[in-house]
């Protein structure tokens, strides 16, 4: 993945998840070390509000939808609530209004757990809100990249035949 090809292969996705698993593990260690110092009601509230506003409404709408299509509002809610930017702002506000406390560990515990354990990253509009199977287009791209890496390694630049096909509108 790079700035011109913003998608991941299975291996880079696993590595990306592994990075979040490290953060998740660190949050667990800190929770264990400071277990007696955590105010548990704020911890539970900070953990739950992310999904209460960001996931549950979209999950309900998706399950109620006859064809799996739901409003993009649910994607925006999910992505906003599961954004590290949003959660950093929440932590900053909490620090300013309430003060520092170990209950704030609920936020990295939640977000890093979602990404590291479950592989739940931000949701693109072009995919179903809930995973329903691997998209055939992704499978074709992944197969092409896998084949390319086995044969001769990555092909530099847009002169690669596949790049020309894509530019001309051919399907992969």
mmCIF file of C-alpha atoms in Angstrom:
data_model
loop_
_atom_site.group_PDB
_atom_site.id
_atom_site.type_symbol
_atom_site.label_atom_id
_atom_site.label_comp_id
_atom_site.label_asym_id
_atom_site.label_seq_id
_atom_site.Cartn_x
_atom_site.Cartn_y
_atom_site.Cartn_z
ATOM 1 C CA UNK A 1 0.000 0.000 0.000
ATOM 2 C CA UNK A 2 1.182 3.481 -0.764
ATOM 3 C CA UNK A 3 -0.301 6.890 -1.489
ATOM 4 C CA UNK A 4 -0.969 5.961 -5.141
ATOM 5 C CA UNK A 5 -2.353 2.480 -4.325
ATOM 6 C CA UNK A 6 -4.362 2.812 -1.113
ATOM 7 C CA UNK A 7 -5.329 -0.808 -0.575
ATOM 8 C CA UNK A 8 -3.767 -3.645 1.322
ATOM 9 C CA UNK A 9 -2.842 -7.180 0.475
ATOM 10 C CA UNK A 10 -3.647 -9.948 2.942
ATOM 11 C CA UNK A 11 -0.113 -9.781 4.366
ATOM 12 C CA UNK A 12 0.013 -6.000 4.779
ATOM 13 C CA UNK A 13 -3.450 -6.148 6.374
ATOM 14 C CA UNK A 14 -2.166 -8.720 8.883
ATOM 15 C CA UNK A 15 0.852 -6.540 9.642
ATOM 16 C CA UNK A 16 -1.395 -3.501 10.058
ATOM 17 C CA UNK A 17 -3.568 -5.446 12.499
ATOM 18 C CA UNK A 18 -0.467 -6.614 14.368
ATOM 19 C CA UNK A 19 0.532 -3.002 15.015
ATOM 20 C CA UNK A 20 -2.840 -2.376 16.639
ATOM 21 C CA UNK A 21 -2.548 -5.605 18.627
ATOM 22 C CA UNK A 22 0.590 -4.156 20.221
ATOM 23 C CA UNK A 23 -1.379 -1.060 21.288
ATOM 24 C CA UNK A 24 -4.223 -3.290 22.498
ATOM 25 C CA UNK A 25 -1.804 -5.413 24.533
ATOM 26 C CA UNK A 26 -0.237 -2.291 26.034
ATOM 27 C CA UNK A 27 -3.677 -0.981 27.029
ATOM 28 C CA UNK A 28 -4.415 -4.345 28.702
ATOM 29 C CA UNK A 29 -1.125 -4.220 30.610
ATOM 30 C CA UNK A 30 -1.906 -0.691 31.815
ATOM 31 C CA UNK A 31 -5.455 -1.722 32.785
ATOM 32 C CA UNK A 32 -4.071 -4.628 34.828
ATOM 33 C CA UNK A 33 -1.354 -2.513 36.481
ATOM 34 C CA UNK A 34 -3.828 0.254 37.381
ATOM 35 C CA UNK A 35 -6.887 -1.948 37.946
ATOM 36 C CA UNK A 36 -7.616 -0.569 41.400
ATOM 37 C CA UNK A 37 -7.229 3.040 40.239
ATOM 38 C CA UNK A 38 -9.750 2.836 37.382
ATOM 39 C CA UNK A 39 -13.148 4.393 37.873
ATOM 40 C CA UNK A 40 -15.176 1.639 36.240
ATOM 41 C CA UNK A 41 -18.404 3.485 35.435
ATOM 42 C CA UNK A 42 -16.563 6.104 33.329
ATOM 43 C CA UNK A 43 -14.440 3.293 31.819
ATOM 44 C CA UNK A 44 -17.538 1.361 30.731
ATOM 45 C CA UNK A 45 -19.217 4.542 29.459
ATOM 46 C CA UNK A 46 -16.124 5.546 27.452
ATOM 47 C CA UNK A 47 -15.863 2.034 26.039
ATOM 48 C CA UNK A 48 -19.564 1.724 25.160
ATOM 49 C CA UNK A 49 -20.358 5.163 23.717
ATOM 50 C CA UNK A 50 -18.150 4.516 20.671
ATOM 51 C CA UNK A 51 -20.363 1.639 19.520
ATOM 52 C CA UNK A 52 -23.563 3.071 20.936
ATOM 53 C CA UNK A 53 -23.336 5.990 18.501
ATOM 54 C CA UNK A 54 -20.944 4.629 15.890
ATOM 55 C CA UNK A 55 -21.756 0.972 15.286
ATOM 56 C CA UNK A 56 -25.105 -0.113 16.690
ATOM 57 C CA UNK A 57 -27.308 2.243 14.592
ATOM 58 C CA UNK A 58 -25.657 1.062 11.360
ATOM 59 C CA UNK A 59 -25.748 -2.589 12.392
ATOM 60 C CA UNK A 60 -29.476 -2.341 13.101
ATOM 61 C CA UNK A 61 -30.133 -0.541 9.808
ATOM 62 C CA UNK A 62 -28.059 -3.126 7.910
ATOM 63 C CA UNK A 63 -29.928 -6.056 9.444
ATOM 64 C CA UNK A 64 -33.288 -4.394 8.715
ATOM 65 C CA UNK A 65 -32.370 -3.634 5.103
ATOM 66 C CA UNK A 66 -33.720 -6.128 2.579
ATOM 67 C CA UNK A 67 -30.808 -5.602 0.180
ATOM 68 C CA UNK A 68 -28.008 -4.620 2.596
ATOM 69 C CA UNK A 69 -27.937 -1.011 1.427
ATOM 70 C CA UNK A 70 -28.075 1.641 4.118
ATOM 71 C CA UNK A 71 -27.568 5.377 4.295
ATOM 72 C CA UNK A 72 -24.010 6.673 4.144
ATOM 73 C CA UNK A 73 -24.803 8.470 7.394
ATOM 74 C CA UNK A 74 -24.201 5.182 9.222
ATOM 75 C CA UNK A 75 -20.757 4.838 7.624
ATOM 76 C CA UNK A 76 -19.912 8.420 8.619
ATOM 77 C CA UNK A 77 -21.088 7.768 12.186
ATOM 78 C CA UNK A 78 -19.002 4.604 12.389
ATOM 79 C CA UNK A 79 -15.912 6.218 10.908
ATOM 80 C CA UNK A 80 -16.242 9.325 13.062
ATOM 81 C CA UNK A 81 -16.682 7.412 16.306
ATOM 82 C CA UNK A 82 -13.914 4.914 15.506
ATOM 83 C CA UNK A 83 -11.464 7.578 14.364
ATOM 84 C CA UNK A 84 -8.340 8.070 16.439
ATOM 85 C CA UNK A 85 -8.685 11.782 15.643
ATOM 86 C CA UNK A 86 -12.150 11.941 17.200
ATOM 87 C CA UNK A 87 -11.073 9.873 20.177
ATOM 88 C CA UNK A 88 -7.983 12.037 20.720
ATOM 89 C CA UNK A 89 -10.319 15.047 20.858
ATOM 90 C CA UNK A 90 -12.531 13.236 23.384
ATOM 91 C CA UNK A 91 -9.492 12.400 25.513
ATOM 92 C CA UNK A 92 -8.307 16.003 25.265
ATOM 93 C CA UNK A 93 -11.708 17.321 26.361
ATOM 94 C CA UNK A 94 -11.845 14.794 29.190
ATOM 95 C CA UNK A 95 -8.375 15.816 30.374
ATOM 96 C CA UNK A 96 -9.391 19.470 30.289
ATOM 97 C CA UNK A 97 -12.846 19.101 31.891
ATOM 98 C CA UNK A 98 -12.394 16.115 34.219
ATOM 99 C CA UNK A 99 -8.656 15.594 34.470
ATOM 100 C CA UNK A 100 -6.330 12.689 33.776
ATOM 101 C CA UNK A 101 -7.501 9.271 34.865
ATOM 102 C CA UNK A 102 -7.006 5.629 34.030
ATOM 103 C CA UNK A 103 -10.605 5.209 32.831
ATOM 104 C CA UNK A 104 -9.429 6.823 29.591
ATOM 105 C CA UNK A 105 -7.717 3.514 28.774
ATOM 106 C CA UNK A 106 -11.150 2.357 27.595
ATOM 107 C CA UNK A 107 -10.673 4.319 24.385
ATOM 108 C CA UNK A 108 -7.444 2.722 23.092
ATOM 109 C CA UNK A 109 -8.640 -0.615 24.486
ATOM 110 C CA UNK A 110 -11.784 -0.317 22.321
ATOM 111 C CA UNK A 111 -10.308 1.112 19.108
ATOM 112 C CA UNK A 112 -7.094 -0.939 19.134
ATOM 113 C CA UNK A 113 -9.100 -4.052 20.013
ATOM 114 C CA UNK A 114 -11.505 -3.481 17.125
ATOM 115 C CA UNK A 115 -8.651 -3.073 14.674
ATOM 116 C CA UNK A 116 -6.183 -5.594 16.058
ATOM 117 C CA UNK A 117 -8.485 -8.411 17.195
ATOM 118 C CA UNK A 118 -11.333 -8.085 14.733
ATOM 119 C CA UNK A 119 -9.750 -6.315 11.747
ATOM 120 C CA UNK A 120 -12.409 -3.589 11.846
ATOM 121 C CA UNK A 121 -10.951 -0.470 10.284
ATOM 122 C CA UNK A 122 -12.840 2.498 8.886
ATOM 123 C CA UNK A 123 -15.690 1.544 6.561
ATOM 124 C CA UNK A 124 -15.632 2.517 2.854
ATOM 125 C CA UNK A 125 -18.947 3.492 1.241
ATOM 126 C CA UNK A 126 -18.459 0.960 -1.567
ATOM 127 C CA UNK A 127 -18.659 -2.120 0.681
ATOM 128 C CA UNK A 128 -21.516 -3.471 2.786
ATOM 129 C CA UNK A 129 -21.645 -2.081 6.344
ATOM 130 C CA UNK A 130 -21.106 -5.604 7.708
ATOM 131 C CA UNK A 131 -18.703 -8.059 6.079
ATOM 132 C CA UNK A 132 -20.659 -10.501 3.925
ATOM 133 C CA UNK A 133 -17.804 -12.073 1.969
ATOM 134 C CA UNK A 134 -14.766 -11.102 -0.014
ATOM 135 C CA UNK A 135 -15.532 -8.729 -2.860
ATOM 136 C CA UNK A 136 -14.766 -10.454 -6.206
ATOM 137 C CA UNK A 137 -12.924 -7.359 -7.465
ATOM 138 C CA UNK A 138 -10.623 -7.458 -4.431
ATOM 139 C CA UNK A 139 -10.015 -11.183 -5.034
ATOM 140 C CA UNK A 140 -8.966 -10.508 -8.635
ATOM 141 C CA UNK A 141 -6.635 -7.678 -7.605
ATOM 142 C CA UNK A 142 -5.129 -9.768 -4.778
ATOM 143 C CA UNK A 143 -4.611 -12.726 -7.125
ATOM 144 C CA UNK A 144 -2.894 -10.495 -9.709
ATOM 145 C CA UNK A 145 -0.603 -8.980 -7.085
ATOM 146 C CA UNK A 146 0.191 -12.417 -5.645
ATOM 147 C CA UNK A 147 1.011 -13.763 -9.122
ATOM 148 C CA UNK A 148 3.102 -10.712 -9.951
ATOM 149 C CA UNK A 149 5.157 -11.050 -6.753
ATOM 150 C CA UNK A 150 5.787 -14.756 -7.387
ATOM 151 C CA UNK A 151 6.952 -14.282 -10.981
ATOM 152 C CA UNK A 152 9.232 -11.278 -11.050
ATOM 153 C CA UNK A 153 8.448 -8.974 -8.175
ATOM 154 C CA UNK A 154 6.716 -5.624 -8.440
ATOM 155 C CA UNK A 155 6.613 -3.904 -11.809
ATOM 156 C CA UNK A 156 7.771 -0.280 -11.596
ATOM 157 C CA UNK A 157 5.619 2.615 -12.686
ATOM 158 C CA UNK A 158 2.548 2.943 -14.871
ATOM 159 C CA UNK A 159 4.204 1.154 -17.794
ATOM 160 C CA UNK A 160 3.036 -2.170 -16.348
ATOM 161 C CA UNK A 161 0.489 -3.887 -18.651
ATOM 162 C CA UNK A 162 -2.076 -4.034 -15.824
ATOM 163 C CA UNK A 163 -1.812 -0.273 -15.322
ATOM 164 C CA UNK A 164 -2.451 0.297 -19.036
ATOM 165 C CA UNK A 165 -5.491 -1.996 -18.878
ATOM 166 C CA UNK A 166 -6.918 -0.088 -15.940
ATOM 167 C CA UNK A 167 -6.320 3.270 -17.668
ATOM 168 C CA UNK A 168 -8.142 2.018 -20.749
ATOM 169 C CA UNK A 169 -11.109 0.927 -18.630
ATOM 170 C CA UNK A 170 -10.527 -2.814 -18.936
ATOM 171 C CA UNK A 171 -11.555 -4.925 -15.984
ATOM 172 C CA UNK A 172 -9.027 -6.714 -13.909
#
